[in-house]
PDB file of C-alpha atoms in Angstrom:
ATOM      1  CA  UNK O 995      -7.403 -22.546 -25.184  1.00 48.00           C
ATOM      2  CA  UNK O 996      -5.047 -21.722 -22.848  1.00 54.00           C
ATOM      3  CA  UNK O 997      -5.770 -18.970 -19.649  1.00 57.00           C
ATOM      4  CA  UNK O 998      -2.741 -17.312 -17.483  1.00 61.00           C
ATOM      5  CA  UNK O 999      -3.366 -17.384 -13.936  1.00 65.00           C
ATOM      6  CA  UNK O1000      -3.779 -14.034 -13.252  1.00 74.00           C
ATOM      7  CA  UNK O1001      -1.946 -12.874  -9.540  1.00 82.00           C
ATOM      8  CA  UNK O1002      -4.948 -10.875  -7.212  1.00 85.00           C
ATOM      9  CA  UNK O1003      -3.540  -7.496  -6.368  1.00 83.00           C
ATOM     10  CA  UNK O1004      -4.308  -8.161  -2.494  1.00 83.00           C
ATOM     11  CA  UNK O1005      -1.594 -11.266  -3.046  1.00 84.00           C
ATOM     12  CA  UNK O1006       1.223  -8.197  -3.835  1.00 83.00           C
ATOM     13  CA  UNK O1007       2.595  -7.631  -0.369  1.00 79.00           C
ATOM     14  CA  UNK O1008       3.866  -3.447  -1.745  1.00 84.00           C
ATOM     15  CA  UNK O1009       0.076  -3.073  -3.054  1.00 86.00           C
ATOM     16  CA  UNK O1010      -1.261  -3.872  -0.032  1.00 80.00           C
ATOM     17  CA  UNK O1011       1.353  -1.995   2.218  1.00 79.00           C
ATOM     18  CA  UNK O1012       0.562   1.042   0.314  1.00 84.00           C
ATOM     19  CA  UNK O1013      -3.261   0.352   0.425  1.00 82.00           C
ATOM     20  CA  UNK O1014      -2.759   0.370   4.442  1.00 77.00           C
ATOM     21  CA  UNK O1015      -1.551   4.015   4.392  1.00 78.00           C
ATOM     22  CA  UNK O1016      -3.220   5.489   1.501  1.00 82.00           C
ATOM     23  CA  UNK O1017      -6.668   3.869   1.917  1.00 81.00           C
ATOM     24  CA  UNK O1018      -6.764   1.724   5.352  1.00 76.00           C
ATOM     25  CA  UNK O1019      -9.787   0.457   4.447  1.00 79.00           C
ATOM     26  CA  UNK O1020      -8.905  -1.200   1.108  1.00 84.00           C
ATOM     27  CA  UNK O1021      -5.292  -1.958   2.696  1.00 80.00           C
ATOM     28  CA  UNK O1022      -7.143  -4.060   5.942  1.00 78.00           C
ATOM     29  CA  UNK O1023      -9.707  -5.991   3.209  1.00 83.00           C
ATOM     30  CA  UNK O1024      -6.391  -7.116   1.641  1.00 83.00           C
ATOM     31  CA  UNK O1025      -4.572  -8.058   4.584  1.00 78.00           C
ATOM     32  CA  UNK O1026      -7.152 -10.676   5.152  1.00 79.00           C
ATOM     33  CA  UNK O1027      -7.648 -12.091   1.563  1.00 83.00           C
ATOM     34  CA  UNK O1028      -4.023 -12.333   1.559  1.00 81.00           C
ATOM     35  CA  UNK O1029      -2.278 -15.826   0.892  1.00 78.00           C
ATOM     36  CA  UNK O1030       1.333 -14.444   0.526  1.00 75.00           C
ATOM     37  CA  UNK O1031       1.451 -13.200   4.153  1.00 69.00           C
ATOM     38  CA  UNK O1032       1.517 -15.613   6.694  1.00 70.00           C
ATOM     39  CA  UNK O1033      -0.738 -16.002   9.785  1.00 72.00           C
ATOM     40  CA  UNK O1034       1.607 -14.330  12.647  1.00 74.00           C
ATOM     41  CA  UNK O1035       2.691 -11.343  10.768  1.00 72.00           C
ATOM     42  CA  UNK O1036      -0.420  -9.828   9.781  1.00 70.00           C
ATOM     43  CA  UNK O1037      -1.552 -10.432  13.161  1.00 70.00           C
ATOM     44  CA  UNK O1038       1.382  -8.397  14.150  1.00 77.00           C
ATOM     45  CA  UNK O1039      -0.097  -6.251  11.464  1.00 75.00           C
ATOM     46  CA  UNK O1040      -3.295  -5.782  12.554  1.00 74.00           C
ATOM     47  CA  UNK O1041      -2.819  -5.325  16.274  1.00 74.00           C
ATOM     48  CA  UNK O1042      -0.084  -2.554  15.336  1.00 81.00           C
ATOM     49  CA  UNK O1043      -2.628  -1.025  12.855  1.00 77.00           C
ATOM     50  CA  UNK O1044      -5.582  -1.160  15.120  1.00 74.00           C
ATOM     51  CA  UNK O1045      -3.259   0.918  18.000  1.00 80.00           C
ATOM     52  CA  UNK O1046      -1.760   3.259  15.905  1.00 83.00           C
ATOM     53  CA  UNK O1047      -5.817   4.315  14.704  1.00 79.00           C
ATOM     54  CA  UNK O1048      -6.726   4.010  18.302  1.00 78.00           C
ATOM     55  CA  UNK O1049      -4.344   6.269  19.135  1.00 84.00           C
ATOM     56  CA  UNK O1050      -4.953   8.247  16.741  1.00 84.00           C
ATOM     57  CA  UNK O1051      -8.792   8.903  17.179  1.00 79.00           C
ATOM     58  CA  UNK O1052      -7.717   9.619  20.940  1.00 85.00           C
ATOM     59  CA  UNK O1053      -5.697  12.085  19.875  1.00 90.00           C
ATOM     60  CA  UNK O1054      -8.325  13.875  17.637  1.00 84.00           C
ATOM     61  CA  UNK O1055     -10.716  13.926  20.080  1.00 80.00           C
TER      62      UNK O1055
END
C-alpha cells in the first residue's frame, strides 16, 4: 500500500504569510514549525513582527 507524503500547511511559505496578518497567532506557530524558511529570515521575521505589535499596542494605549 502505497501513502503520499502529504506537505504541512505551515511548510507553504503564502499560507503562513497570510496566517501572520489574518491570524498572528496561527501565522507565528507556523513560522516556527516551518522547515521551508530558513533560520535568518524568520528571525528577520519575527523581530519585524514583534515591533510592528509593539508599536502597535503603544499606539492603542
Amino acid at each position: 500500500m502505497e501513502t503520499k507524503q502529504q506537505s504541512k500547511w505551515y511548510n507553504s511559505s503564502t499560507t503562513v504569510d497570510i496566517l501572520l496578518f489574518l491570524l498572528p497567532p496561527l501565522g507565528f506557530y507556523g513560522l516556527y514549525k516551518t522547515k521551508t524558511i530558513k533560520s535568518n529570515t524568520s528571525k528577520i521575521l519575527y523581530g519585524s513582527m514583534a515591533f510592528v505589535s509593539m508599536l502597535a499596542l503603544l499606539i492603542s494605549l
